[in-house]
Amino acid sequence: MNHLHVQWMWERARTSYWFVPAVMTLGTLGLALGLGALDEAMQANEYTAPTWLWTGGPEGARMLLGTVAGALITVASTVFSITIVALTLASNTFGPRLLRNFMRDRGNQFVLGAFTSTFVYCLLVLRSVRGGEDAAFVPHVSITVALALVLVNVGVLIFFIHHVAMSIQADQVIAVASRDLDHSIAEFLARVGEASEPDRSDRALARDEDQDELDVQGPGLSLTIGHSGYLQAIDEDRLLAALTRRQAVARLAFRPGQFIVEGAEIARVWLPASGDELDERCACELRETFLVEDRRTPMQDLEFSIHQLVEIAARALSPGINDPFTAATCIDWLGEGLCKLATRPLPDARRSDEQGVLRIVGCPFTFEGVIDAAFDPMRQNAAGTPYVLIRLMDGLLTLARRVRTPAAREAVLRHARKVERAGRAWPEGEDHRDLVSRLHRLSAILHAAGPGRPAGSLRGLG
């Protein structure tokens, strides 16, 4: 099992409601056993218990622990019901793909774990209580800790009610999605490594240019995938090592986030000496570097985090909800994230070995593609809402001051023109004139910017 699969398993675990409660339950299991051994040792040594410990008899201990366990499992059931209602509301309001953010919420996971683990703890302590005059045993320390845990659980219940009320608010949902976007951008930019040429890293290489750069002969060998799903991640280090050992080169056909149909060619491989197809051992080794699963995750998929904010905005603009202010908030945070990308060189999709021989040419994320993923669906859903389109133009105006390359400037201008054309059908001409004035300012900023420097470096424009 390689680290990609470990990372995927960790992603699945942390976005589930079973992992944290299971860990907490195992922790209370160890706590119950440890405190039980302490109580046994104290009774064997006839240790006088402090006055602050619970000092009741076996019957009182059984009644207390049974009452606490019954109450806790009832409260845990209520908490679970409230959680399901919150998830249903979030799915209907913000979109089903946003459920991942609610599922991985540490607060909800901790609350469920607190109640279930305390319930298990009380059962384990109840099991150790023994009656009878000769062999009576009451674990005073364990019962005192159980009472302390009950007080903690009261505080946890109050926290849960407040936390659920906060977590389903639109601003909070958008804030969580925007933090996901910031984290994805930070991880994405961390793969830049050595500085690359801005103009080259901002565009995809054409296939014929790829093959020329790879310095290969012939059509190459096809590496296919055995099942359908989304490409979640590529272990580029392991793939590069495998290709280097065989003195082979590869051109990838997909990037993380794209859907792959069973039997599709995931890469084209050139080997120094080969037959008509890849041998099974080589094909298996190369396939293991591609993680294909049934759902998208943000592991190496930058557009996934962008689509979360876009989906919130699209739901807000639907006729059933009609909340343009939520959509405008999503635009603000999308613009903030794209501004971070605009000022940095993007990672190069090509990888070379230690001798500088080009081994991998991938499908890069381009700045133009990221803008398309963010603004095209936003504009299409907001075509009849002047307030949102004007805010979208403001976002493009802010982005125009940050872009670095001619291709990026052209992409920003192209989207601004699309937004302006979408507003031509508005019945109120003043709204469209607001768009046109912003478009003129944006065009001036982009045309005034010199090649290779951000447009915002020119003072007094826009």
Coordinates of C-alpha atoms in Angstrom, one line a residue:
M1 CA 0.0 0.0 0.0
N2 CA 1.6 3.3 -1.1
H3 CA 1.2 6.6 0.6
L4 CA -1.5 7.7 -1.9
H5 CA -3.8 5.0 -0.6
V6 CA -2.9 5.8 3.0
Q7 CA -3.8 9.5 2.3
W8 CA -7.1 8.4 0.7
M9 CA -8.0 6.2 3.6
W10 CA -7.2 9.0 6.0
E11 CA -9.4 11.3 3.9
R12 CA -12.3 8.8 4.1
A13 CA -11.8 8.3 7.9
R14 CA -11.7 12.0 8.8
T15 CA -14.9 12.7 6.8
S16 CA -16.8 10.0 8.6
Y17 CA -18.8 9.9 11.8
W18 CA -17.3 6.7 13.0
F19 CA -13.6 7.4 13.3
V20 CA -13.4 9.9 16.1
P21 CA -16.1 8.2 18.2
A22 CA -14.4 4.9 17.8
V23 CA -11.0 6.3 18.9
M24 CA -12.7 8.0 21.9
T25 CA -14.5 4.8 22.8
L26 CA -11.2 2.8 22.7
G27 CA -9.7 5.5 24.9
T28 CA -12.4 5.2 27.5
L29 CA -12.0 1.4 27.4
G30 CA -8.4 1.8 28.4
L31 CA -9.4 4.4 31.0
A32 CA -12.0 2.1 32.6
L33 CA -9.6 -0.8 32.7
G34 CA -6.8 1.4 34.2
L35 CA -9.0 2.9 36.9
G36 CA -10.5 -0.5 37.7
A37 CA -7.0 -1.8 38.4
L38 CA -6.4 1.3 40.6
D39 CA -9.6 0.6 42.6
E40 CA -8.6 -3.0 43.0
A41 CA -5.2 -2.1 44.3
M42 CA -6.7 0.5 46.7
Q43 CA -9.1 -2.0 48.1
A44 CA -6.4 -4.7 48.4
N45 CA -4.2 -2.4 50.4
E46 CA -7.2 -1.1 52.4
Y47 CA -6.5 2.4 51.3
T48 CA -8.7 5.0 52.9
A49 CA -10.5 6.9 50.1
P50 CA -10.6 10.7 50.2
T51 CA -13.8 12.3 51.2
W52 CA -14.3 13.8 47.7
L53 CA -14.6 10.3 46.2
W54 CA -18.0 8.7 45.7
T55 CA -18.5 6.4 48.7
G56 CA -21.8 4.6 48.2
G57 CA -22.5 0.9 48.3
P58 CA -22.9 -1.7 45.5
E59 CA -26.6 -1.1 45.0
G60 CA -26.2 2.7 44.9
A61 CA -23.4 2.3 42.4
R62 CA -25.4 0.0 40.1
M63 CA -28.4 2.4 40.2
L64 CA -26.2 5.5 39.5
L65 CA -24.3 3.9 36.7
G66 CA -27.4 2.4 35.1
T67 CA -29.2 5.7 35.2
V68 CA -26.3 7.6 33.7
A69 CA -25.8 5.0 30.9
G70 CA -29.5 5.1 30.0
A71 CA -29.6 8.9 30.0
L72 CA -26.5 9.1 27.8
I73 CA -27.7 6.7 25.2
T74 CA -30.9 8.6 25.0
V75 CA -29.1 11.9 24.6
A76 CA -26.8 10.3 22.0
S77 CA -29.8 9.3 20.0
T78 CA -31.2 12.8 20.1
V79 CA -27.8 14.2 19.0
F80 CA -27.7 11.8 16.1
S81 CA -31.2 12.8 15.1
I82 CA -30.4 16.5 15.2
T83 CA -27.2 15.8 13.2
I84 CA -29.2 14.0 10.5
V85 CA -31.7 16.9 10.3
A86 CA -28.8 19.4 10.0
L87 CA -27.3 17.3 7.2
T88 CA -30.6 17.1 5.3
L89 CA -31.0 20.9 5.6
A90 CA -27.5 21.5 4.4
S91 CA -27.9 19.1 1.5
N92 CA -31.1 20.9 0.3
T93 CA -29.8 24.4 0.9
F94 CA -26.1 24.3 -0.1
G95 CA -25.8 21.1 -2.2
P96 CA -25.1 17.4 -1.4
R97 CA -21.3 17.8 -2.1
L98 CA -21.1 20.2 0.8
L99 CA -22.0 17.4 3.1
R100 CA -18.4 16.4 3.2
N101 CA -17.6 19.6 5.2
F102 CA -20.3 18.8 7.7
M103 CA -19.2 15.1 7.9
R104 CA -15.6 16.0 8.8
D105 CA -16.6 18.7 11.3
R106 CA -14.6 17.8 14.4
G107 CA -17.1 19.4 16.7
N108 CA -19.9 17.0 15.6
Q109 CA -17.6 14.0 15.7
F110 CA -16.4 14.9 19.2
V111 CA -19.9 15.3 20.5
L112 CA -21.0 11.9 19.2
G113 CA -17.8 10.4 20.6
A114 CA -18.2 12.0 24.0
F115 CA -21.7 10.5 24.6
T116 CA -21.0 7.1 23.1
S117 CA -17.6 6.7 24.9
T118 CA -19.1 7.8 28.3
F119 CA -21.9 5.3 27.8
V120 CA -19.4 2.5 27.2
Y121 CA -17.3 3.6 30.2
C122 CA -20.4 3.4 32.5
L123 CA -21.2 -0.1 31.3
L124 CA -17.7 -1.3 31.8
V125 CA -17.6 0.2 35.3
L126 CA -21.0 -1.2 36.1
R127 CA -19.7 -4.7 35.1
S128 CA -17.0 -4.5 37.8
V129 CA -19.4 -3.7 40.7
R130 CA -19.8 -6.7 43.0
G131 CA -22.2 -7.2 45.9
G132 CA -22.1 -9.5 48.9
E133 CA -20.5 -9.1 52.3
D134 CA -17.4 -11.2 51.6
A135 CA -16.5 -10.2 48.0
A136 CA -18.1 -6.7 47.8
F137 CA -16.3 -4.3 45.5
V138 CA -17.2 -0.8 44.6
P139 CA -14.8 1.1 42.3
H140 CA -15.0 4.5 44.0
V141 CA -12.4 6.2 41.7
S142 CA -14.1 4.9 38.6
I143 CA -17.5 6.0 39.7
T144 CA -16.2 9.5 40.6
V145 CA -14.7 9.8 37.2
A146 CA -18.0 8.7 35.7
L147 CA -19.7 11.6 37.5
A148 CA -17.1 14.0 36.2
L149 CA -17.7 12.7 32.7
V150 CA -21.4 13.4 33.1
L151 CA -20.7 17.0 34.0
V152 CA -18.4 17.2 30.9
N153 CA -21.2 15.8 28.8
V154 CA -23.6 18.4 30.0
G155 CA -21.2 21.1 28.7
V156 CA -20.7 19.1 25.5
L157 CA -24.5 19.1 24.9
I158 CA -24.7 22.9 25.3
F159 CA -21.7 23.3 22.9
F160 CA -23.5 21.0 20.4
I161 CA -26.7 23.0 20.3
H162 CA -24.7 26.2 19.7
H163 CA -22.4 24.6 17.2
V164 CA -25.2 23.2 15.1
A165 CA -27.0 26.5 15.0
M166 CA -23.8 28.2 13.8
S167 CA -22.7 25.6 11.3
I168 CA -25.9 25.7 9.1
Q169 CA -25.6 29.5 8.7
A170 CA -24.7 30.5 5.1
D171 CA -21.8 32.7 6.1
Q172 CA -20.2 29.9 8.2
V173 CA -20.7 27.4 5.4
I174 CA -19.0 29.8 2.9
A175 CA -16.2 30.5 5.4
V176 CA -15.5 26.7 5.8
A177 CA -15.5 26.3 2.0
S178 CA -13.2 29.2 1.5
R179 CA -10.7 27.8 4.0
D180 CA -10.8 24.6 2.1
L181 CA -10.0 26.6 -1.1
D182 CA -7.1 28.4 0.7
H183 CA -5.7 25.1 1.9
S184 CA -6.0 23.6 -1.6
I185 CA -4.3 26.6 -3.2
A186 CA -1.4 26.4 -0.6
E187 CA -0.9 22.7 -1.3
F188 CA -1.1 23.3 -5.0
L189 CA 1.4 26.1 -5.0
A190 CA 3.7 24.1 -2.7
R191 CA 4.4 21.7 -5.7
V192 CA 6.0 24.5 -7.8
G193 CA 9.5 23.6 -6.7
E194 CA 12.0 25.3 -8.9
A195 CA 10.8 28.5 -10.5
S196 CA 9.3 28.0 -13.9
E197 CA 8.7 30.3 -16.8
P198 CA 5.4 32.1 -16.1
D199 CA 4.2 32.0 -19.7
R200 CA 4.9 28.2 -20.0
S201 CA 3.4 27.3 -16.6
D202 CA 0.2 29.1 -17.5
R203 CA -0.7 27.0 -20.5
A204 CA -1.0 23.4 -21.5
L205 CA 1.4 22.1 -24.0
A206 CA 0.0 20.8 -27.3
R207 CA 0.3 17.0 -27.9
D208 CA 2.7 17.3 -30.8
E209 CA 4.9 19.7 -28.7
D210 CA 4.8 17.1 -25.9
Q211 CA 6.1 14.4 -28.1
D212 CA 8.8 16.5 -29.5
E213 CA 10.0 17.5 -26.0
L214 CA 9.9 13.9 -24.9
D215 CA 12.3 13.0 -27.7
V216 CA 10.5 9.7 -28.5
Q217 CA 9.9 7.7 -31.6
G218 CA 6.7 5.9 -32.6
P219 CA 3.2 6.0 -31.2
G220 CA 4.1 4.6 -27.8
L221 CA 2.2 2.0 -25.7
S222 CA -1.2 2.5 -24.1
L223 CA -1.6 2.3 -20.4
T224 CA -5.4 1.7 -19.6
I225 CA -7.3 1.8 -16.4
G226 CA -9.3 -1.2 -15.2
H227 CA -12.3 0.6 -13.6
S228 CA -14.3 3.8 -13.9
G229 CA -14.1 6.6 -11.5
Y230 CA -12.5 10.0 -10.7
L231 CA -8.8 10.4 -10.8
Q232 CA -8.1 11.6 -7.3
A233 CA -4.3 11.8 -7.2
I234 CA -1.1 10.8 -9.0
D235 CA 1.9 9.7 -7.1
E236 CA 4.4 11.6 -9.4
D237 CA 7.5 10.7 -7.4
R238 CA 6.7 7.0 -7.6
L239 CA 5.8 7.2 -11.3
L240 CA 9.0 9.2 -12.0
A241 CA 11.1 6.5 -10.2
A242 CA 9.4 3.7 -12.2
L243 CA 9.9 5.4 -15.5
T244 CA 13.5 6.3 -14.7
R245 CA 14.4 2.7 -13.8
R246 CA 13.1 1.6 -17.2
Q247 CA 14.5 4.6 -19.1
A248 CA 10.9 5.2 -20.2
V249 CA 8.8 8.4 -20.7
A250 CA 5.1 9.0 -20.4
R251 CA 2.5 11.5 -21.4
L252 CA -0.5 11.6 -19.1
A253 CA -4.0 11.9 -20.5
F254 CA -5.9 13.0 -17.4
R255 CA -5.4 15.3 -14.4
P256 CA -6.8 14.8 -10.9
G257 CA -10.5 15.6 -10.7
Q258 CA -11.4 14.3 -14.2
F259 CA -13.6 11.2 -14.7
I260 CA -12.1 8.2 -16.4
V261 CA -14.1 5.5 -18.1
E262 CA -13.1 1.8 -17.7
G263 CA -10.6 0.9 -20.4
A264 CA -9.7 4.5 -21.2
E265 CA -6.1 5.3 -21.9
I266 CA -4.7 7.0 -18.8
A267 CA -1.2 7.5 -20.2
R268 CA 0.9 6.9 -23.3
V269 CA 4.3 5.3 -22.4
W270 CA 7.5 4.9 -24.5
L271 CA 10.0 2.2 -23.5
P272 CA 13.5 1.8 -25.0
A273 CA 12.6 -1.7 -26.2
S274 CA 9.1 -3.1 -26.1
G275 CA 6.6 -5.1 -28.0
D276 CA 3.1 -4.2 -29.0
E277 CA 1.9 -3.7 -25.5
L278 CA 3.1 -3.1 -21.9
D279 CA 4.1 -6.2 -20.0
E280 CA 1.8 -6.9 -17.0
R281 CA 4.4 -6.2 -14.3
C282 CA 5.2 -2.8 -15.7
A283 CA 1.6 -1.9 -16.3
C284 CA 0.6 -2.9 -12.8
E285 CA 3.4 -0.8 -11.3
L286 CA 2.5 2.2 -13.3
R287 CA -1.3 1.9 -12.6
E288 CA -0.6 1.8 -8.9
T289 CA 0.6 5.4 -9.1
F290 CA -2.9 6.5 -10.2
L291 CA -5.6 6.6 -7.5
V292 CA -9.1 6.3 -9.1
E293 CA -12.1 6.2 -6.8
D294 CA -15.8 6.8 -7.0
R295 CA -15.9 10.3 -5.8
R296 CA -13.9 13.5 -6.0
T297 CA -11.8 14.8 -3.1
P298 CA -9.5 17.9 -2.8
M299 CA -6.3 15.7 -2.5
Q300 CA -4.8 17.1 -5.7
D301 CA -7.9 18.5 -7.3
L302 CA -7.9 22.3 -7.1
E303 CA -11.2 22.7 -9.0
F304 CA -13.0 20.6 -6.3
S305 CA -12.7 23.4 -3.7
I306 CA -13.6 26.0 -6.3
H307 CA -16.8 24.0 -7.2
Q308 CA -17.8 24.0 -3.6
L309 CA -18.2 27.8 -3.6
V310 CA -19.7 27.7 -7.0
E311 CA -22.3 25.2 -5.9
I312 CA -23.3 27.3 -2.9
A313 CA -23.8 30.3 -5.2
A314 CA -25.8 28.3 -7.8
R315 CA -28.1 27.0 -5.1
A316 CA -28.5 30.5 -3.7
L317 CA -29.5 31.8 -7.1
S318 CA -32.1 29.0 -7.7
P319 CA -35.7 30.1 -7.9
G320 CA -36.6 28.2 -4.8
I321 CA -34.0 30.1 -2.7
N322 CA -33.3 33.4 -4.6
D323 CA -30.6 34.7 -2.3
P324 CA -28.2 36.9 -4.3
F325 CA -26.4 38.1 -1.2
T326 CA -25.1 34.6 -0.5
A327 CA -24.0 34.3 -4.1
A328 CA -22.2 37.7 -3.9
T329 CA -20.3 36.4 -0.8
C330 CA -19.2 33.4 -2.7
I331 CA -17.9 35.6 -5.5
D332 CA -15.9 37.7 -3.0
W333 CA -14.1 34.6 -1.6
L334 CA -13.6 33.1 -5.0
G335 CA -11.9 36.3 -6.1
E336 CA -9.7 36.3 -3.1
G337 CA -8.5 32.7 -3.9
L338 CA -7.9 33.5 -7.5
C339 CA -5.9 36.6 -6.6
K340 CA -3.5 34.3 -4.7
L341 CA -3.1 32.1 -7.8
A342 CA -2.6 35.1 -10.0
T343 CA 0.5 36.4 -8.3
R344 CA 2.4 33.0 -8.2
P345 CA 3.8 30.7 -10.9
L346 CA 1.8 27.6 -11.2
P347 CA 3.3 24.1 -10.9
D348 CA 4.8 22.7 -14.1
A349 CA 3.1 19.4 -15.2
R350 CA 6.5 18.2 -16.6
R351 CA 8.8 16.1 -14.4
S352 CA 12.5 15.3 -15.2
D353 CA 14.8 12.8 -13.5
E354 CA 18.0 13.7 -11.7
Q355 CA 19.9 13.8 -15.0
G356 CA 17.5 16.3 -16.4
V357 CA 15.8 13.9 -18.8
L358 CA 12.1 14.7 -19.3
R359 CA 10.2 11.7 -18.1
I360 CA 6.6 12.9 -17.6
V361 CA 4.4 15.4 -19.4
G362 CA 1.1 15.8 -17.5
C363 CA -2.2 17.7 -18.0
P364 CA -1.6 20.9 -16.0
F365 CA -4.0 23.0 -14.1
T366 CA -3.9 26.4 -15.9
F367 CA -4.9 29.8 -14.6
E368 CA -7.3 30.1 -17.6
G369 CA -9.0 26.8 -16.7
V370 CA -9.3 27.7 -13.1
I371 CA -11.0 31.0 -14.0
D372 CA -13.4 29.2 -16.4
A373 CA -14.3 26.7 -13.6
A374 CA -15.0 29.6 -11.2
F375 CA -16.7 32.2 -13.3
D376 CA -18.5 30.4 -16.2
P377 CA -21.1 28.6 -14.0
M378 CA -21.4 31.7 -11.8
R379 CA -22.3 33.9 -14.8
Q380 CA -24.6 31.4 -16.3
N381 CA -26.7 31.1 -13.1
A382 CA -26.7 34.8 -12.4
A383 CA -27.6 36.0 -15.9
G384 CA -30.9 37.4 -14.7
T385 CA -29.6 39.0 -11.5
P386 CA -27.9 42.3 -12.1
Y387 CA -26.6 42.6 -8.5
V388 CA -24.7 39.4 -8.7
L389 CA -23.3 40.1 -12.2
I390 CA -22.1 43.5 -11.1
R391 CA -20.3 41.9 -8.1
L392 CA -18.9 39.4 -10.5
M393 CA -17.5 42.2 -12.7
D394 CA -16.0 43.8 -9.5
G395 CA -14.3 40.5 -8.7
L396 CA -12.8 40.4 -12.2
L397 CA -11.7 44.0 -11.8
T398 CA -9.9 43.1 -8.6
L399 CA -8.3 40.1 -10.3
A400 CA -7.2 42.2 -13.3
R401 CA -4.8 44.1 -10.9
R402 CA -3.1 40.8 -10.0
V403 CA -2.7 38.8 -13.1
R404 CA 0.9 38.3 -14.4
T405 CA 0.8 36.8 -17.8
P406 CA -0.7 37.8 -21.2
A407 CA -2.7 34.6 -21.3
A408 CA -4.2 35.3 -17.9
R409 CA -4.9 38.9 -18.8
E410 CA -6.7 37.7 -21.9
A411 CA -8.7 35.2 -19.8
V412 CA -9.9 37.9 -17.4
L413 CA -10.8 40.2 -20.2
R414 CA -12.7 37.4 -22.0
H415 CA -14.8 36.7 -18.9
A416 CA -15.5 40.4 -18.4
R417 CA -16.8 40.7 -21.9
K418 CA -19.0 37.6 -21.3
V419 CA -20.5 39.3 -18.2
E420 CA -21.1 42.5 -20.1
R421 CA -22.9 40.6 -22.9
A422 CA -25.0 38.8 -20.3
G423 CA -26.3 42.2 -19.0
R424 CA -27.4 43.5 -22.4
A425 CA -30.8 41.8 -22.0
W426 CA -31.6 43.6 -18.7
P427 CA -34.7 45.8 -18.9
E428 CA -33.0 48.6 -16.8
G429 CA -30.3 50.3 -19.0
E430 CA -28.6 51.9 -16.0
D431 CA -27.6 48.5 -14.6
H432 CA -26.0 47.6 -17.9
R433 CA -24.1 50.9 -18.1
D434 CA -22.6 50.1 -14.7
L435 CA -21.2 46.9 -16.2
V436 CA -19.9 48.8 -19.2
S437 CA -18.1 51.4 -17.1
R438 CA -16.4 48.6 -15.1
L439 CA -15.5 46.8 -18.3
H440 CA -13.7 49.9 -19.5
R441 CA -11.8 50.3 -16.3
L442 CA -10.8 46.6 -16.4
S443 CA -9.6 46.9 -20.0
A444 CA -7.6 50.0 -19.2
I445 CA -5.8 48.2 -16.3
L446 CA -5.1 45.1 -18.4
H447 CA -3.7 47.0 -21.4
A448 CA -1.6 49.3 -19.2
A449 CA 0.1 46.5 -17.5
G450 CA 3.5 45.6 -18.9
P451 CA 4.4 42.0 -19.8
G452 CA 5.5 39.9 -16.9
R453 CA 4.3 42.1 -14.1
P454 CA 1.0 42.4 -12.2
A455 CA -1.4 45.0 -13.5
G456 CA -1.9 46.4 -10.0
S457 CA 1.7 47.7 -10.1
L458 CA 0.6 50.7 -12.0
R459 CA -0.8 53.3 -9.6
G460 CA -3.8 55.5 -10.2
L461 CA -5.6 53.2 -12.7
G462 CA -9.0 51.6 -11.9

